[in-house]
Coordinates of C-alpha atoms and ligand atoms in Angstrom, one line a residue:
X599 CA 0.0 0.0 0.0
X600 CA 1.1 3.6 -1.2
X601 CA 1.5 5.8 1.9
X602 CA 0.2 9.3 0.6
X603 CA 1.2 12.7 2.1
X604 CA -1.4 15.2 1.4
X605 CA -1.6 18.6 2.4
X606 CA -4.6 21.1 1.8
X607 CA -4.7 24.9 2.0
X608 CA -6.4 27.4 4.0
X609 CA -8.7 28.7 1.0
X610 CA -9.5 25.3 0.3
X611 CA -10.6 24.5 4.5
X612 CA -12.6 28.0 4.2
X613 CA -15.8 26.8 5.6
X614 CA -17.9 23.7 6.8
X615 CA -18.5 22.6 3.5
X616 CA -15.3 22.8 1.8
X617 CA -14.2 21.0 4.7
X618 CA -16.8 18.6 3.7
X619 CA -15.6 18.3 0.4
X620 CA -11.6 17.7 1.2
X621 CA -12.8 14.8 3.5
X622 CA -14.6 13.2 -0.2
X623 CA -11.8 13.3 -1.7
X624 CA -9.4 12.2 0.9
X625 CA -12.1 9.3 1.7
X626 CA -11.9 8.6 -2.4
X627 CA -7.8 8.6 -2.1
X628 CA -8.6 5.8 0.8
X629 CA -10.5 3.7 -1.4
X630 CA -8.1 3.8 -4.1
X631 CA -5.5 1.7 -1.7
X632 CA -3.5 3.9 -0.6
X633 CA -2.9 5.4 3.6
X634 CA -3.3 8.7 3.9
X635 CA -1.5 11.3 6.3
X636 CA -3.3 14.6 5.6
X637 CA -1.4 18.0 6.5
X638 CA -3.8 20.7 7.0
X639 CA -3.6 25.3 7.3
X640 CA -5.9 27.4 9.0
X641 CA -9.1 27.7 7.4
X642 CA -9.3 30.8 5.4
X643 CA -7.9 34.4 6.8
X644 CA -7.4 32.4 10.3
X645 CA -3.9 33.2 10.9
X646 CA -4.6 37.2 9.7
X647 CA -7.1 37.4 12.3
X648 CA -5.2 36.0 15.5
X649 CA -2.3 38.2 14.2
X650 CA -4.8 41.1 13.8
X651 CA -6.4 40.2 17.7
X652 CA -3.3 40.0 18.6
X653 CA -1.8 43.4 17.2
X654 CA -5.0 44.5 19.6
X655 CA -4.3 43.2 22.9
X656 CA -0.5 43.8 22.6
X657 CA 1.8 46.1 20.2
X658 CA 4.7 43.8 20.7
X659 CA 3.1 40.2 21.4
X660 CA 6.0 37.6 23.5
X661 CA 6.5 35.6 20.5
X662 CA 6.0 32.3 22.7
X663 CA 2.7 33.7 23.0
X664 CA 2.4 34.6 19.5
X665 CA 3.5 30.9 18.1
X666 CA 0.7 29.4 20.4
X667 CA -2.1 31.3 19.4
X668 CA -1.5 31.0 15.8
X669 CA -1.3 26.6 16.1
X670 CA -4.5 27.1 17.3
X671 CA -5.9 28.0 13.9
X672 CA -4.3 24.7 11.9
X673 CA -5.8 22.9 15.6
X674 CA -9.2 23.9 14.4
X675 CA -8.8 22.5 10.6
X676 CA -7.4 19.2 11.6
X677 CA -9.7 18.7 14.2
X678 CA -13.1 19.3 11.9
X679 CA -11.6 17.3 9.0
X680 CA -11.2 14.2 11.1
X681 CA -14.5 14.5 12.6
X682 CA -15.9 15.3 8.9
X683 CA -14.1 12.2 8.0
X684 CA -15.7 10.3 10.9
X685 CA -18.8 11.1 9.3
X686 CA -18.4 9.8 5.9
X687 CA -17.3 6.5 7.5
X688 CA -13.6 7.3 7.4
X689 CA -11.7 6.2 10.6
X690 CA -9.4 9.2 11.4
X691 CA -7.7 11.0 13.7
X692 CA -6.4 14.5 14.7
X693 CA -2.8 15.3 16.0
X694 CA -0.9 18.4 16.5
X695 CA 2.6 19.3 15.4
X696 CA 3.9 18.0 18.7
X697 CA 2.0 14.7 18.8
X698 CA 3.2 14.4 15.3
X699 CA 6.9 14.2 16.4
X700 CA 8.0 17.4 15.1
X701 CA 10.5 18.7 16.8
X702 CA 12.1 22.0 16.2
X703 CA 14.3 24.7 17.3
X704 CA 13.5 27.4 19.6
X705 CA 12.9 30.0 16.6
X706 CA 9.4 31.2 17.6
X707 CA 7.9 32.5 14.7
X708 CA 10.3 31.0 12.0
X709 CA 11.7 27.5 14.0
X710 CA 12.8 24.7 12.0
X711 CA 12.7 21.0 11.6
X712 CA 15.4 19.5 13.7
X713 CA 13.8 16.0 14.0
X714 CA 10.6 14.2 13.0
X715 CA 9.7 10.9 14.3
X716 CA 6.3 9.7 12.9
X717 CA 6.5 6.3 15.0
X718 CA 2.6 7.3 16.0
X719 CA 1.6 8.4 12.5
X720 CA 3.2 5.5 11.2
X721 CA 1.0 3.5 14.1
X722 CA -2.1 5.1 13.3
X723 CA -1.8 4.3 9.7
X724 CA -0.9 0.9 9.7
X725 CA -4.3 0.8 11.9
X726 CA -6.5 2.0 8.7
X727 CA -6.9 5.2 10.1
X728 CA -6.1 8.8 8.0
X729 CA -4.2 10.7 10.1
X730 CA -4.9 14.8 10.0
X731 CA -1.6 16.8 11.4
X732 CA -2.3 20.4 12.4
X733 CA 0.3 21.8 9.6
X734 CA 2.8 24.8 10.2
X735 CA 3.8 24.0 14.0
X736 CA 6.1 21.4 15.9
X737 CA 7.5 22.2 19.7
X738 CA 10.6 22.8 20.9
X739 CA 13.4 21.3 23.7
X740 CA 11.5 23.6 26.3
X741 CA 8.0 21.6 25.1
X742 CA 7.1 24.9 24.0
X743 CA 4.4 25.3 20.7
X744 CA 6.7 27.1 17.9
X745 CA 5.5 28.3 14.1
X746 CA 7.4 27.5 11.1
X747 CA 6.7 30.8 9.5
X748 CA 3.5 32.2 7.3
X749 CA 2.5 29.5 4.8
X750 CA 4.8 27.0 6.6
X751 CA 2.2 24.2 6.6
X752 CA 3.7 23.1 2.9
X753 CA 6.9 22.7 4.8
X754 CA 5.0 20.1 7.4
X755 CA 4.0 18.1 4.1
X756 CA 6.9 17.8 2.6
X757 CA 9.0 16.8 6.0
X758 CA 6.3 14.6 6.7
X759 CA 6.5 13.0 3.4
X760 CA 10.4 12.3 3.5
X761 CA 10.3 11.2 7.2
X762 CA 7.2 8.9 6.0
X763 CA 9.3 7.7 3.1
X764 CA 6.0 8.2 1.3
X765 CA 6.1 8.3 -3.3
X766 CA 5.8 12.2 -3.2
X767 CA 3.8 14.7 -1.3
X768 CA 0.5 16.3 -3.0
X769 CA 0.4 19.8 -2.1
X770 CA -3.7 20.8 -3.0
X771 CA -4.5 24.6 -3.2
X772 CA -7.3 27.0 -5.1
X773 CA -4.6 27.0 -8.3
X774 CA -4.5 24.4 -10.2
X775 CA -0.6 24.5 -10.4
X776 CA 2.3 26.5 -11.3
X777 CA 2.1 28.7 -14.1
X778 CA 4.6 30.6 -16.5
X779 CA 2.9 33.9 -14.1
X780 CA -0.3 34.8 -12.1
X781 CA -3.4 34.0 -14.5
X782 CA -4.8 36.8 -12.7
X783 CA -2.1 39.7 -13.6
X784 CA -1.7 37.8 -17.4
X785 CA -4.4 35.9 -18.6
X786 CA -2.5 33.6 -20.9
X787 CA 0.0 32.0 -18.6
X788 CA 0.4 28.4 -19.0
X789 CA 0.4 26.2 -16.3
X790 CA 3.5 23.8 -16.1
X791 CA 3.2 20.5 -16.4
X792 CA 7.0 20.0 -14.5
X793 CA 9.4 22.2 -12.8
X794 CA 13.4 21.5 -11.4
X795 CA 13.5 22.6 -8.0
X796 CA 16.3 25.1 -8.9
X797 CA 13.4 27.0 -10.8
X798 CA 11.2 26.5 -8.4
X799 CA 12.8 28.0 -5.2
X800 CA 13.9 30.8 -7.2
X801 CA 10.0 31.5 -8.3
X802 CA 8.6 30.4 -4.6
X803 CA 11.5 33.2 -3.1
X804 CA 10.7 35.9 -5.0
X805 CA 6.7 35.8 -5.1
X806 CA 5.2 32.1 -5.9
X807 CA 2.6 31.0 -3.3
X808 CA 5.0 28.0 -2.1
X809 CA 6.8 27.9 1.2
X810 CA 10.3 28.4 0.3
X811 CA 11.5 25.6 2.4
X812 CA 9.2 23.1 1.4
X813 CA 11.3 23.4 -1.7
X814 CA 14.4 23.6 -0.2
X815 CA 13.8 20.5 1.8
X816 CA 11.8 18.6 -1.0
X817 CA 15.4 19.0 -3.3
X818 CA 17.3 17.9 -0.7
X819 CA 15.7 14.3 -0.6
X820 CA 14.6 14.6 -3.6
X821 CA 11.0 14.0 -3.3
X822 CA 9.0 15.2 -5.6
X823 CA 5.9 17.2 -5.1
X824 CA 2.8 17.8 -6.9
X825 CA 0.9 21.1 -6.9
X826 CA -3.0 20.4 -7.8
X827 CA -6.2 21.8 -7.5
X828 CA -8.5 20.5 -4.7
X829 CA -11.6 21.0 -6.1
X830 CA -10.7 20.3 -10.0
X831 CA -9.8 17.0 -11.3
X832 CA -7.0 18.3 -13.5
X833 CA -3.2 17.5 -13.9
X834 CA -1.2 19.8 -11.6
X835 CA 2.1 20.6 -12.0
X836 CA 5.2 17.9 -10.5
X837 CA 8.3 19.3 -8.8
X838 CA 10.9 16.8 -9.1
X839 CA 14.1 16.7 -10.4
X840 CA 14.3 17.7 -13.9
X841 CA 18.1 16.4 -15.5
X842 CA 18.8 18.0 -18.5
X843 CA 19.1 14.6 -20.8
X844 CA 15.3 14.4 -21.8
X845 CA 14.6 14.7 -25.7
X846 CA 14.0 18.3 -26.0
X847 CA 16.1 19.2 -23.0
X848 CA 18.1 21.3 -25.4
X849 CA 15.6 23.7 -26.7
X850 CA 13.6 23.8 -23.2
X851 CA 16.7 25.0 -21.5
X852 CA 17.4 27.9 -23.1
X853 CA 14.1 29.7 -22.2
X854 CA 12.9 31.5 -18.9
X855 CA 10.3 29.1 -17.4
X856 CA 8.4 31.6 -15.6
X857 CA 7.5 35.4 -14.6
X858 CA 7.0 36.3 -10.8
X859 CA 6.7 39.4 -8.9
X860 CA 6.4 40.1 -5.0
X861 CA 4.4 43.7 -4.3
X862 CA 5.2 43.6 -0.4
X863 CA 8.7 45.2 -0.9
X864 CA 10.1 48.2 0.8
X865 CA 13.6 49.7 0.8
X866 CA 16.2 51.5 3.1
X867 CA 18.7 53.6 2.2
X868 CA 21.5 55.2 4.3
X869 CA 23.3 57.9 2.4
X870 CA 27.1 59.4 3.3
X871 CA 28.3 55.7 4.8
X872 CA 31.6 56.0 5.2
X873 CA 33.3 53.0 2.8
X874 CA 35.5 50.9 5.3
X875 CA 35.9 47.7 6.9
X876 CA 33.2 46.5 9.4
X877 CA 30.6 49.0 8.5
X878 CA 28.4 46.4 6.7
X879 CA 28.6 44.8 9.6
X880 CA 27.6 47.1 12.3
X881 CA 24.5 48.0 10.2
X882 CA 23.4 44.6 9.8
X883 CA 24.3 43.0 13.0
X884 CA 21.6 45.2 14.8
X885 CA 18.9 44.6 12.0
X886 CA 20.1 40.5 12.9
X887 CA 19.1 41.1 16.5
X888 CA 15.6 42.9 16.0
X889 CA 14.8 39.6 14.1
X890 CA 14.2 41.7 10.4
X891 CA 15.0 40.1 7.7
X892 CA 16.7 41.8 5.2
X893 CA 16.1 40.4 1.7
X894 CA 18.5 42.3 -1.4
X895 CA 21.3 44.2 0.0
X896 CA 23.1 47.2 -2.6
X897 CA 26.3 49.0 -2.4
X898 CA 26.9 51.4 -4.2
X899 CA 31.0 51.9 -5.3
X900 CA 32.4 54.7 -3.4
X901 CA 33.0 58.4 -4.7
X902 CA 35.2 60.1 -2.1
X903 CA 35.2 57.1 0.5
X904 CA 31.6 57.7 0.8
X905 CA 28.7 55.1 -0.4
X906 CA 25.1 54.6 -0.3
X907 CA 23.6 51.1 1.1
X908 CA 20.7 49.8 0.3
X909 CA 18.8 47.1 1.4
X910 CA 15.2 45.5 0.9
X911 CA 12.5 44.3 3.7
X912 CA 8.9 43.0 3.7
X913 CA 6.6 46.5 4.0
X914 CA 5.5 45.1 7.9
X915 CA 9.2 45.9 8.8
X916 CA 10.3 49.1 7.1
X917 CA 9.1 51.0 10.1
X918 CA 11.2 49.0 12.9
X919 CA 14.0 48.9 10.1
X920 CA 14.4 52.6 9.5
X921 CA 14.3 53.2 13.5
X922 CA 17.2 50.7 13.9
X923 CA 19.0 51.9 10.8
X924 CA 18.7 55.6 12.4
X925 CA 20.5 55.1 15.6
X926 CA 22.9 53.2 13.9
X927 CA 23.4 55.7 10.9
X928 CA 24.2 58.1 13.6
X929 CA 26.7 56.1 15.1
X930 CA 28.6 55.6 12.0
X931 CA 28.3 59.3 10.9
X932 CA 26.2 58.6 8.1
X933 CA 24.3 61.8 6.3
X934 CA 20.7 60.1 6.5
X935 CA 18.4 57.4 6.0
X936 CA 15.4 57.3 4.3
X937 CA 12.6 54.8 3.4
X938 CA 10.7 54.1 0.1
X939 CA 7.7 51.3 1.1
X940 CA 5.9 51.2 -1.9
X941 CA 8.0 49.1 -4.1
X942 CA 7.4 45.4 -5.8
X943 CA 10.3 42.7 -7.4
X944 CA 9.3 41.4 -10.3
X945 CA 11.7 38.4 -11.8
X946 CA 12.5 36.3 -14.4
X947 CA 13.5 32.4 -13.7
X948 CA 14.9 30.1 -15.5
X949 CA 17.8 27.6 -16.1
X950 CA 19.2 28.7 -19.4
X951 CA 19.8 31.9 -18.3
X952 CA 23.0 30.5 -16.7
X953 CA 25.3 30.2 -19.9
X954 CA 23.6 32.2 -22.2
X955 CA 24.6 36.1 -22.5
X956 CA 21.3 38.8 -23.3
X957 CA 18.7 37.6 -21.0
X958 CA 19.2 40.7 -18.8
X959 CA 19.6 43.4 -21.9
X960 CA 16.6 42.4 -22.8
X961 CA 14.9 42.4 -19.5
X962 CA 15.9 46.2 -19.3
X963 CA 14.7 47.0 -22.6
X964 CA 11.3 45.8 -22.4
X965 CA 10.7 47.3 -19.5
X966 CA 11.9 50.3 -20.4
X967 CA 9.6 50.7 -23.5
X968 CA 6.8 50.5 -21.0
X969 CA 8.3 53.3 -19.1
X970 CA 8.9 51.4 -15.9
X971 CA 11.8 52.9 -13.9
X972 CA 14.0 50.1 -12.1
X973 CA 15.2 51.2 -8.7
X974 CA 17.6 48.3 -7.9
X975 CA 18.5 45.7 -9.6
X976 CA 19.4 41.8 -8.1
X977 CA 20.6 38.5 -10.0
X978 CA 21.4 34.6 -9.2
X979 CA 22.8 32.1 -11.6
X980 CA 18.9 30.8 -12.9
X981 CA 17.1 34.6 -12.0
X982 CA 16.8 38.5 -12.9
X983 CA 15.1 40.5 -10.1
X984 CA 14.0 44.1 -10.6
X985 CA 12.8 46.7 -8.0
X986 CA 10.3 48.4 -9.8
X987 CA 7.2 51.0 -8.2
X988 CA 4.4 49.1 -6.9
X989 CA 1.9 50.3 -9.2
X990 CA 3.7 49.0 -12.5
X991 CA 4.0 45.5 -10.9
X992 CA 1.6 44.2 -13.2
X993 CA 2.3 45.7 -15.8
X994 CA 6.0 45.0 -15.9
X995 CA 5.1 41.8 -15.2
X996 CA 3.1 41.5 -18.5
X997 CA 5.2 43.3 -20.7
X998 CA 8.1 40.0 -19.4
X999 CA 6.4 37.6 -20.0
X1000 CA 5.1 38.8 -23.7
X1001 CA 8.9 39.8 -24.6
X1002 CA 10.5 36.6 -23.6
X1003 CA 8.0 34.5 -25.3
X1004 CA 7.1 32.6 -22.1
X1005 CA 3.1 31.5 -22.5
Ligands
LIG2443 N1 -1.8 29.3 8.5 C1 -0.4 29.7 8.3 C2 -0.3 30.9 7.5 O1 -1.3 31.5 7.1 C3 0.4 28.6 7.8 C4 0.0 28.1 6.4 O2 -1.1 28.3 6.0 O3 0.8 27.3 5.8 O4 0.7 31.4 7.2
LIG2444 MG1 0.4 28.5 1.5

């Protein structure tokens, strides 16, 4: 018998009767011969709204506090979808991250997987009965509830998956896939029928609905994972590892696979740093402790042993960033800092980029015969990032994914 991880998103859980509806289709899986481990979110907006109470109560939540009021809300999902399951005849039952064996570290907020023993899972299963895990939470040396991070429940698939030694993990959301861009911001995107996970973690990092470290984790083991609908019975899109030998490799490789863009992007700046060893450093060492993290980082070359630094944080930061920058910056005896916190990344991905000279030329042009003014520009081996004003987001990302053919 096939063990089967799969994990099911919070639009998908929204209410009683999609809840309903995941437990048919889990219950269907059953029938088909396989056991089932099911990772579930919080249904719908849950998490917004605890962080939202929260925020209300307390500026400044304790973070230990924090990290058990937001398990609560993949608590709730797992607990309904077994008892829906009960209903339909299904024998199921509910665990937390902790009963699950997930152990992390004491990161509240952003911990990560140290260990996973599924010894009960594993029990429960080889009893017939589907097993639903609260996703997005595990608990620490201290026995203390800890988050994995916003949309970290595709993370608790995937772990469970490898430490399940199950075929693959099925990750089941409102898209029906991965596509060359957003359908919504370019209506003829094409959804991919496979993906490397090189291109994947570069499109889940800079904007793709996918927990980064699912992917990360997933390439590490190598198990693939398939991205599906969970209402529609159509083909998704695999994650696996793509080698470069298949037939039309060759032609394939030499195109960007996708278009992606991030609109929560804001950017600091400190102006007149003087350019010597350790200032780098100093600024970011603070910014370290705060717990911001800081995305793109630009230095400018010096004129007169004096430089501009730059650096990029998600828009809920830029605030606490610029106040930390400012002390600092006053320290070092820089002129000023200044914040701009309507920005948005918009990037091309792809493998063939790597060897092949023009990609970024012709980034540059198209956008600039739509106008669109890039503020900073970032690049890896496989991507091309752009910091472009939020309101030309969509349109930038448009205008990419026409020039380079990618639909
Ligand atoms: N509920 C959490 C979030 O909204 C985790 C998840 O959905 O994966 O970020
Ligand atoms: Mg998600």
């Amino acid at each position: 018998m096939a063990i089967l991880v799969q994990k099911y998103g919070g639009t998908s859980l929204g209410d009683a009767a999609k809840i309903k509806s995941v437990a048919q289709r889990v219950a269907r899986s059953r029938e088909a011969g396989n056991e089932i481990a099911v990772v579930v979110s919080a249904m719908g907006k849950t998490t917004d709204a605890l962080i939202a109470l929260a925020d209300s109560v307390s500026p400044a939540p304790e973070p230990r506090e924090m990290d058990l009021l937001l398990s609560t809300g993949e608590v709730v999902s797992s607990t309904l979808m077994a008892m829906a399951l009960r209903e339909i005849g299904v024998p199921s039952i509910s665990m937390g991250g902790a009963q699950a064996g997930i152990r992390t570290d004491a990161a509240h907020g952003r911990a990560s997987i140290v260990h996973l023993d599924p010894a009960r899972v594993r029990h429960e299963l080889d009893g017939g009965t589907v097993v639903i895990i609260a996703g997005f939470q595990g608990i620490n040396d201290e026995m203390d509830i800890t988050t994995l991070g916003r949309g970290g429940s595709d993370t608790t698939g995937v772990a469970l998956a490898i430490a399940l030694e199950a075929d693959r993990c099925e990750i089941y959301t409102d898209v029906d896939g991965i596509y060359t861009a957003d359908p919504r911001v370019v209506p003829d995107a094409k959804k991919l029928a496979e993906i490397g996970y090189e291109e994947m973690l570069e499109l889940a990092t800079y904007g793709a609905k996918m927990h980064p470290r699912s992917i990360e984790l997933a390439a590490w083991y190598k198990l693939p994972v398939l991205v599906a609908s969970s209402t529609a019975n159509v083909p998704g899109t695999l994650i696996h590892d793509i080698t470069s030998d298949g037939g039309d490799a060759m032609e394939v490789s030499n195109k960007v696979r996708g278009v992606t863009y991030d609109r929560d992007v804001a950017r600091v700046t400190i102006r007149g740093v003087l350019d010597s060893p350790g200032i780098s450093a100093r600024v970011f060492e603070p910014l370290t402790d705060a717990g911001i993290s800081v995305d793109t980082i630009v230095q400018n070359a010096s004129t007169e042993r004096l430089t501009d630094l730059s650096f990029t944080v998600e828009r809920r930061n830029v605030t606490q960033a610029l106040e930390v920058t400012r002390r600092i910056a006053t320290d070092i005896g820089a002129a000023d800092c200044v914040a701009h916190d309507h920005l948005g990344n918009v990037s091309i991905v792809g493998t063939g980029m790597q060897n092949a000279p023009g990609f970024a030329s012709r980034m540059f042009r198209a956008l600039a015969d739509a106008a669109i003014n890039i503020e900073m520009i970032t690049t890896s081996q496989i991507r091309i990032t752009c910091l472009v004003d939020e309101s030309q987001v969509d349109e930038a990302v448009r205008v990419l994914h026409d020039a380079f053919e990618v639909g």
